[in-house]
Each structure stands twice: as C-alpha cells, then as structure tokens.
Amino acid sequence: MNPENELSSNNPSPRAGSWPLWEVFIRSRQGLDHKHAGSLHAADARMAIENARDVYTRRMEGVSIWVVESRHLHASDPDEAGALYDPANDKIYRHPTFYVLPDELKNM
Amino acid sequence: MRRDQHIHYLLHLADDSLILGHRNSEWTGHGPILEQDIALSNISLDLIGQARNLYQYAARLVNRERGMKEKVLPGVKVSGEVSEDTLAYFRDSRDYKNCLLVEQPNGDWGKTVLRQFLFSAFQFLLYDRLKQRDDQQVAAIAEKSIKEVAYHLRWSSEWVIRLGDGTAESHRRMRHALEDLWLFTGELFVAAPYEQELLAEGYGADLSSCRLPWEDTILETLARAGLFPPEDGTSNGSAHTGSAIMTRSRAGGKEGQHTEHLGYLLAEMQFLQRAYPGCEW
C-alpha cells in the first residue's frame, strides 16, 4: 500500500478523502461501448474495479468495467464553450444526412 | 440415508451462511468507507441467500414426514408447517449447527475480513465438492453459490494482503486477529456425526480432503501479507494427519455447543419474530 493511502494510527477511521477518486465506465450486456457510470473511492486500481462491481453492477448492469483515476481525466473549460462548440451550429453539411446508408450497415 | 441426519446437515450448511451473513450485516451503515460498506453488505446478502435456499429445502424435508419436526426440532414450539423463517428465528443456540468461526464477533475491520477469508477459502472447497454430489438440490445450490464464494474469497484475500502488508498498525491488528481466529479453524475439518454418516453413503463432502488445499490457499495469501499462522506448542493431537500446520482447536459448534457470542447474536436477530411471530414489514 502506498504511504499516502495508509490507514494510519493517527487516522483510525479513514474518510473517503484519504483514497483517490476513480471514474467508472461500464459496458452493459447489449452495449457496444463503455459508458460513464459514476465515480468512487479506492486505494488502487484493483480495489476500484471491485468497488465498481459492488456499487455499479449489483443489478446486472454490466459485463465489463473500466476504471481510471479521476486525476488522469482532462476536461474542457466551460468558459470556452462558445469558442469550442458554437462554430459548429451553422454547418449542417457536416452531418451525414445527405447520404443513403446501405442496409448492411448496422449500429450507425 | 436417515432423513434426520440429512436435515441436520442441511441446517449446518445453512447456519454457517446465515450466521456469517448476519455478522457481516452488523457492519451495514458502519463500514470504514461507503464503497466497502456496500461490498460487505453485498456479501451478507449472498450468504443469507445461500442460507435461505438451504433452509427452504430443509423445511420441505421436515414437513414431508410425520413426526420429523418433533424429532429434529424438539425445541421449536411453533405450530403448523415449518418454513425457512421457523428455522432461522425459532431455534435456540443449542439447535444451531454453525461452526464456531462464523459466530466470532466482528472486532475491527481486519478481524472481519480475516474471518471471511478463512471461511470463504474453506467454503469454496466444500461447495466445489458438494456440486458433484448425489443430492441434486444441494448440488444445485452449491453450483449457484460457488461463484459468490469465489468473489468473497478474492475480496477478502485482497484485504488480508492489504492490511497485513500495510502499516505497522494494520499489520499488528491482523496478527492479533489471526491469533484470535486461528483456533477456530480446526473445527472446519472435523466431521460431525451426521457428516460422517452421510459421507459413508455418498452424500456430503469429505472434509479431510479439503484440509491441505485450504492450507495451501491460506498460507500463500498469508505469506503475501507477511503473516504466519500462530505457533502452537500445545497441540492436543486433534483429528488431522498430514497437516502442515498443527492447530490447537476448539470445536463443538457443529453439534450445538457454541461460544457465548452466539446467544447474543440470536437474541438480536430473533427478537422481532419471537416478540411478534409471523410479523411482516
């Protein structure tokens, strides 16, 4: 166990704050992709997967679990939303709605 | 096969699961961290579910034969048909046949996970044998349950390693927990009279064949945790040979002779049904 995660004597009842936060992604039985299910605390990756199993798959929600420490996720800045997303508003030609999809093509 | 011995055996299997499940459930709402509170509560529900399946089967066998209730449940003063609830809530400590290990108090988190580990390692081997046996009902219950048990074993092993190989304090606590619980492990492998009788007729499981694989599992995980079974200089030569570990052991639970802890557990667990029989909520 890493020293920073320890259940040390001066902290006899560890709070969630002493363990890092993890983001959980679950693939459901019919699902093709892993979807964000929520977050939880765990001391390491193996415990994070076990915790995710116990917290997020109790009702048969999933057949596969990914976890990643939250600090490894980088998010876009909400203040920049205008610059980032608004320019796409008037460019409908970017949608593939002008094509006829072949029947063989599934999952589009 | 004598049906009364068969029922005693089913009650023994069910009682192991129910009592350990109840002990674990005492942590619900008090776990060290939310995620682990949920994990242990899930394990409780698995164990209580196993107990329910076994009690339902035992109840059917009791009801099937006239006079069987009086024979196997002399202390139960409830009229009418026997149900899973009758078996869980209206038997006294002396009628319970769980091993002593599972009734031991929770202590700290380390002791709770160690108790789970010691029992799950055994239960996995036991159910692996039961799922191949002649009793179709028990085989089916074992087949269904063994996946749960495999997870309990994995989860508790992780914790034993984490705490044994953790800080000086967590290591010390695990060492004490091991000293507390170790002497209750010998009983797991000593067959009660009803087990001996069933085994002779091809039912149940040969406990002596579980012992060495159990020790392998335990010793491997303890080694990774930096822990060792307590030294024992006072072995009374109890019933095992070929064992790598000498154990002075306490036994009797499987025949109804329990430590003082079970009475308190039952008093809390049974209070409501005893005060208001048949009440639902």
XYZ file of C-alpha atoms in Angstrom:
389
model
C 0.000 0.000 0.000
C 1.263 3.446 -0.771
C 2.130 5.563 2.244
C -0.338 8.257 1.233
C -3.160 5.717 1.297
C -2.376 4.208 4.626
C -4.890 3.560 7.362
C -2.507 5.182 9.799
C -2.732 5.238 13.563
C -3.461 8.957 13.754
C -6.303 8.472 11.310
C -8.145 5.471 12.734
C -11.306 5.976 10.714
C -10.168 6.799 7.201
C -12.538 9.019 5.325
C -13.178 8.883 1.658
C -10.772 11.784 1.267
C -7.780 9.597 2.034
C -8.298 7.447 -1.053
C -8.151 8.797 -4.591
C -11.242 9.201 -6.719
C -11.839 6.933 -9.713
C -14.178 7.249 -12.660
C -16.089 4.100 -13.561
C -17.146 3.025 -17.062
C -19.484 0.070 -17.513
C -20.341 -1.853 -20.654
C -23.824 -3.284 -20.422
C -24.859 -6.662 -21.741
C -26.192 -5.282 -25.024
C -23.937 -2.255 -25.094
C -21.103 -1.816 -27.533
C -19.277 0.832 -25.605
C -18.349 1.580 -22.033
C -20.452 4.356 -20.569
C -19.605 6.546 -17.627
C -21.453 5.166 -14.602
C -20.141 7.386 -11.823
C -17.193 7.696 -9.509
C -15.964 6.119 -6.315
C -13.041 5.985 -3.916
C -10.484 3.196 -3.842
C -6.902 2.684 -2.743
C -5.742 1.194 -6.036
C -6.977 0.037 -9.436
C -7.834 -3.485 -8.354
C -9.890 -2.228 -5.438
C -11.517 0.314 -7.734
C -12.709 -2.471 -10.041
C -14.013 -4.490 -7.102
C -15.754 -1.437 -5.668
C -17.248 -0.677 -9.076
C -18.520 -4.241 -9.274
C -20.160 -3.874 -5.866
C -21.514 -0.377 -6.350
C -22.492 -0.263 -10.028
C -23.185 -3.823 -11.214
C -25.369 -5.159 -8.385
C -28.447 -5.200 -10.610
C -26.851 -6.902 -13.594
C -25.943 -3.612 -15.240
C -22.672 -4.694 -16.723
C -20.367 -7.274 -18.245
C -17.197 -5.195 -18.360
C -15.691 -2.479 -16.170
C -13.076 0.175 -16.863
C -11.728 2.427 -14.158
C -9.420 5.399 -14.435
C -8.167 7.662 -11.714
C -10.055 10.929 -11.959
C -6.846 12.979 -11.904
C -5.941 11.472 -15.267
C -9.022 12.927 -16.928
C -8.648 16.320 -18.568
C -11.828 18.277 -19.179
C -12.668 21.169 -21.459
C -13.224 24.545 -19.853
C -16.931 25.525 -19.652
C -15.965 29.181 -20.115
C -14.632 28.346 -23.546
C -17.809 26.584 -24.630
C -18.689 29.368 -27.044
C -15.420 29.231 -28.920
C -15.290 25.476 -28.860
C -18.809 24.456 -29.849
C -20.845 27.321 -31.279
C -18.996 27.469 -34.624
C -20.480 24.040 -35.467
C -24.035 25.430 -35.226
C -24.489 26.542 -38.847
C -22.594 23.751 -40.605
C -25.297 21.250 -41.246
C -23.374 19.905 -44.263
C -21.142 18.128 -41.756
C -23.967 15.771 -40.837
C -24.075 12.585 -42.869
C -27.787 13.112 -43.569
C -27.188 13.609 -47.281
C -26.110 10.012 -47.774
C -28.230 6.910 -48.116
C -26.938 4.289 -45.715
C -26.526 0.750 -47.103
C -28.757 -1.811 -45.400
C -25.729 -3.863 -44.331
C -24.518 -1.027 -42.167
C -25.588 -1.575 -38.558
C -25.004 0.449 -35.423
C -24.837 3.848 -37.106
C -29.718 -42.119 4.307
C -31.500 -41.218 7.506
C -33.607 -38.182 6.855
C -32.987 -36.628 10.282
C -29.212 -36.701 9.681
C -29.757 -35.239 6.246
C -31.756 -32.370 7.760
C -29.121 -31.778 10.429
C -26.538 -31.497 7.683
C -28.600 -29.007 5.690
C -29.122 -26.932 8.817
C -25.395 -26.997 9.461
C -24.637 -25.663 5.975
C -27.378 -23.058 6.207
C -26.397 -21.939 9.710
C -22.793 -21.321 8.626
C -24.022 -18.970 5.914
C -26.734 -17.264 7.952
C -24.588 -16.544 10.992
C -21.672 -15.217 8.962
C -24.082 -13.191 6.845
C -25.656 -11.734 9.963
C -22.280 -10.918 11.494
C -21.237 -9.098 8.324
C -24.549 -7.249 8.215
C -23.682 -5.701 11.583
C -21.269 -3.536 9.581
C -24.000 -2.143 7.349
C -24.005 1.590 7.862
C -20.767 1.391 9.859
C -18.244 0.386 7.179
C -14.941 2.274 7.054
C -15.852 3.754 3.681
C -19.060 3.782 1.663
C -17.815 1.505 -1.120
C -16.620 -1.155 1.335
C -19.790 -0.861 3.385
C -21.666 -1.807 0.215
C -19.197 -4.572 -0.629
C -19.591 -6.278 2.735
C -23.357 -5.802 2.719
C -23.446 -7.493 -0.696
C -21.530 -10.415 0.778
C -24.051 -10.579 3.629
C -26.878 -10.788 1.134
C -25.093 -13.558 -0.790
C -24.647 -15.568 2.388
C -28.184 -15.038 3.640
C -29.428 -16.033 0.183
C -27.480 -19.292 0.406
C -28.967 -19.912 3.833
C -32.484 -19.298 2.531
C -32.093 -21.870 -0.252
C -30.840 -24.462 2.207
C -33.490 -23.691 4.857
C -36.267 -23.927 2.275
C -35.014 -27.346 1.243
C -34.662 -28.480 4.868
C -38.168 -27.208 5.660
C -39.629 -29.250 2.793
C -37.942 -32.372 4.134
C -39.185 -31.692 7.676
C -42.764 -31.191 6.501
C -42.728 -34.254 4.273
C -42.580 -36.780 7.096
C -44.903 -37.040 10.055
C -43.089 -36.661 13.371
C -39.917 -35.310 11.771
C -40.418 -31.856 13.225
C -40.551 -33.211 16.767
C -37.532 -35.362 16.054
C -35.143 -32.795 14.572
C -36.547 -29.599 16.097
C -37.591 -30.585 19.619
C -37.042 -27.078 20.951
C -39.202 -25.336 18.355
C -42.576 -24.545 19.843
C -44.253 -23.205 16.736
C -47.344 -24.978 15.461
C -48.083 -25.737 11.827
C -45.741 -26.266 8.922
C -42.070 -25.447 9.237
C -40.732 -22.661 6.999
C -37.356 -21.074 6.382
C -38.312 -18.429 8.945
C -39.134 -21.063 11.560
C -35.670 -22.488 11.115
C -33.910 -19.138 11.307
C -35.926 -17.449 14.031
C -37.265 -20.137 16.341
C -34.296 -22.339 17.050
C -32.176 -21.734 20.139
C -28.418 -21.577 20.318
C -28.150 -25.309 21.081
C -30.053 -26.137 17.901
C -27.723 -24.072 15.720
C -25.058 -26.115 13.971
C -22.743 -23.468 12.552
C -19.027 -23.726 13.159
C -17.586 -21.518 15.892
C -15.532 -19.440 13.447
C -18.507 -17.695 11.857
C -20.105 -16.617 15.143
C -16.995 -14.838 16.435
C -17.567 -11.105 16.956
C -16.578 -8.698 14.210
C -13.828 -6.948 16.146
C -12.153 -4.441 13.853
C -12.283 -4.428 10.053
C -9.151 -6.593 9.913
C -10.701 -9.328 12.016
C -13.896 -9.238 9.966
C -12.096 -9.635 6.638
C -9.818 -12.324 8.047
C -12.805 -14.308 9.336
C -14.361 -14.031 5.883
C -11.119 -15.129 4.256
C -10.621 -18.171 6.487
C -14.210 -19.263 5.947
C -14.513 -18.493 2.240
C -11.350 -20.438 1.449
C -12.977 -23.417 3.149
C -16.449 -22.862 1.743
C -15.091 -22.726 -1.779
C -13.518 -26.175 -1.429
C -16.606 -27.546 0.299
C -19.070 -26.304 -2.333
C -16.773 -27.456 -5.103
C -17.205 -30.970 -3.713
C -20.909 -30.634 -2.968
C -21.772 -29.575 -6.505
C -20.664 -33.009 -7.696
C -22.556 -34.999 -5.082
C -25.660 -37.138 -5.212
C -28.041 -34.740 -3.533
C -29.353 -32.832 -6.554
C -30.789 -29.959 -4.530
C -27.582 -29.366 -2.595
C -25.524 -29.763 -5.764
C -27.604 -27.080 -7.481
C -27.329 -24.700 -4.523
C -23.568 -25.266 -4.378
C -23.224 -24.704 -8.117
C -25.077 -21.397 -7.869
C -23.299 -20.259 -4.714
C -19.731 -21.097 -5.590
C -19.425 -18.081 -7.897
C -20.393 -15.864 -4.988
C -17.925 -17.640 -2.735
C -15.152 -17.208 -5.298
C -15.727 -13.466 -5.156
C -15.845 -13.420 -1.338
C -12.509 -15.212 -1.347
C -10.991 -12.794 -3.833
C -12.283 -9.737 -1.985
C -11.206 -10.919 1.471
C -7.777 -12.092 0.214
C -7.117 -8.637 -1.164
C -7.923 -7.100 2.200
C -5.823 -9.579 4.175
C -2.828 -8.763 1.958
C -3.536 -5.041 2.011
C -3.704 -4.853 5.799
C -1.095 -7.497 6.610
C 1.361 -5.798 4.273
C 0.188 -2.290 5.145
C 1.269 -0.115 8.026
C 2.795 -1.198 11.312
C -0.581 -0.792 12.967
C -2.595 -2.653 10.339
C -0.050 -5.480 10.444
C -0.276 -5.661 14.231
C -4.060 -5.768 14.090
C -4.019 -8.561 11.526
C -1.578 -10.551 13.632
C -3.891 -10.262 16.626
C -6.910 -11.183 14.534
C -5.094 -14.275 13.290
C -4.234 -15.264 16.855
C -7.880 -14.801 17.856
C -9.428 -16.734 14.995
C -6.902 -19.425 14.239
C -8.003 -21.840 16.930
C -11.492 -21.959 15.441
C -10.274 -23.170 12.045
C -9.559 -26.759 13.072
C -13.267 -27.413 13.539
C -13.919 -26.836 9.845
C -12.246 -30.134 9.009
C -13.628 -32.344 11.780
C -16.757 -34.161 10.649
C -19.750 -34.107 12.973
C -21.573 -37.445 13.428
C -24.227 -36.511 10.836
C -21.487 -35.673 8.319
C -19.734 -38.971 8.902
C -22.962 -40.852 8.388
C -23.832 -39.003 5.170
C -20.344 -39.394 3.779
C -20.487 -43.147 4.301
C -23.495 -43.183 1.983
C -22.009 -40.941 -0.674
C -23.514 -37.624 0.401
C -21.911 -34.517 1.785
C -18.186 -33.916 1.387
C -15.003 -35.466 2.665
C -13.699 -32.671 4.882
C -10.290 -34.253 5.306
C -9.728 -33.810 1.566
C -10.305 -30.057 1.974
C -7.651 -29.553 4.587
C -4.445 -29.487 2.549
C -5.782 -27.365 -0.326
C -7.203 -24.977 2.284
C -3.804 -24.683 3.933
C -2.204 -24.009 0.555
C -4.619 -21.149 -0.112
C -4.276 -19.720 3.370
C -0.505 -19.960 3.598
C 0.036 -18.458 0.160
C -2.104 -15.423 0.925
C -0.752 -15.018 4.445
C 2.781 -15.127 3.070
C 1.933 -12.310 0.658
C 0.508 -10.436 3.640
C 3.645 -11.029 5.704
C 1.648 -13.055 8.221
C 2.163 -16.504 9.681
C -0.219 -18.833 11.480
C 0.336 -18.711 15.240
C 2.978 -21.052 16.599
C 1.470 -23.868 18.503
C 3.182 -25.795 21.218
C 0.073 -27.142 22.879
C -1.455 -29.275 20.193
C -3.755 -31.839 21.639
C -3.236 -34.005 18.604
C -6.637 -33.188 17.190
C -8.068 -35.060 14.309
C -5.845 -34.434 11.355
C -2.767 -36.050 9.955
C -0.522 -34.955 7.158
C -1.215 -31.354 8.064
C 1.499 -28.805 7.535
C 0.156 -26.765 10.413
C -0.517 -28.034 13.890
C -3.587 -26.498 15.361
C -4.952 -26.491 18.817
C -8.567 -26.169 18.059
C -11.894 -25.517 19.602
C -14.864 -27.379 18.262
C -18.442 -28.250 19.142
C -20.395 -25.644 17.197
C -21.490 -28.138 14.579
C -23.160 -30.117 17.367
C -24.724 -27.133 19.110
C -22.048 -26.298 21.685
C -21.325 -22.672 20.971
C -19.219 -19.874 22.341
C -21.085 -17.320 24.434
C -21.274 -14.957 21.452
C -23.946 -16.849 19.522
C -26.636 -16.315 22.157
C -26.312 -12.535 21.900
C -26.357 -12.677 18.119
C -29.524 -14.779 18.109
C -31.201 -12.575 20.705
C -30.818 -9.598 18.393
C -31.593 -11.463 15.182
C -34.634 -13.322 16.516
C -36.149 -10.689 18.789
C -38.749 -9.334 16.399
C -40.122 -12.677 15.233
C -40.187 -14.027 18.765
C -41.996 -10.951 20.085
C -44.381 -10.723 17.126
C -44.477 -14.160 15.463
C -45.183 -14.016 11.746
C -44.994 -10.243 11.565
C -44.096 -8.774 8.186
C -42.698 -5.421 7.185
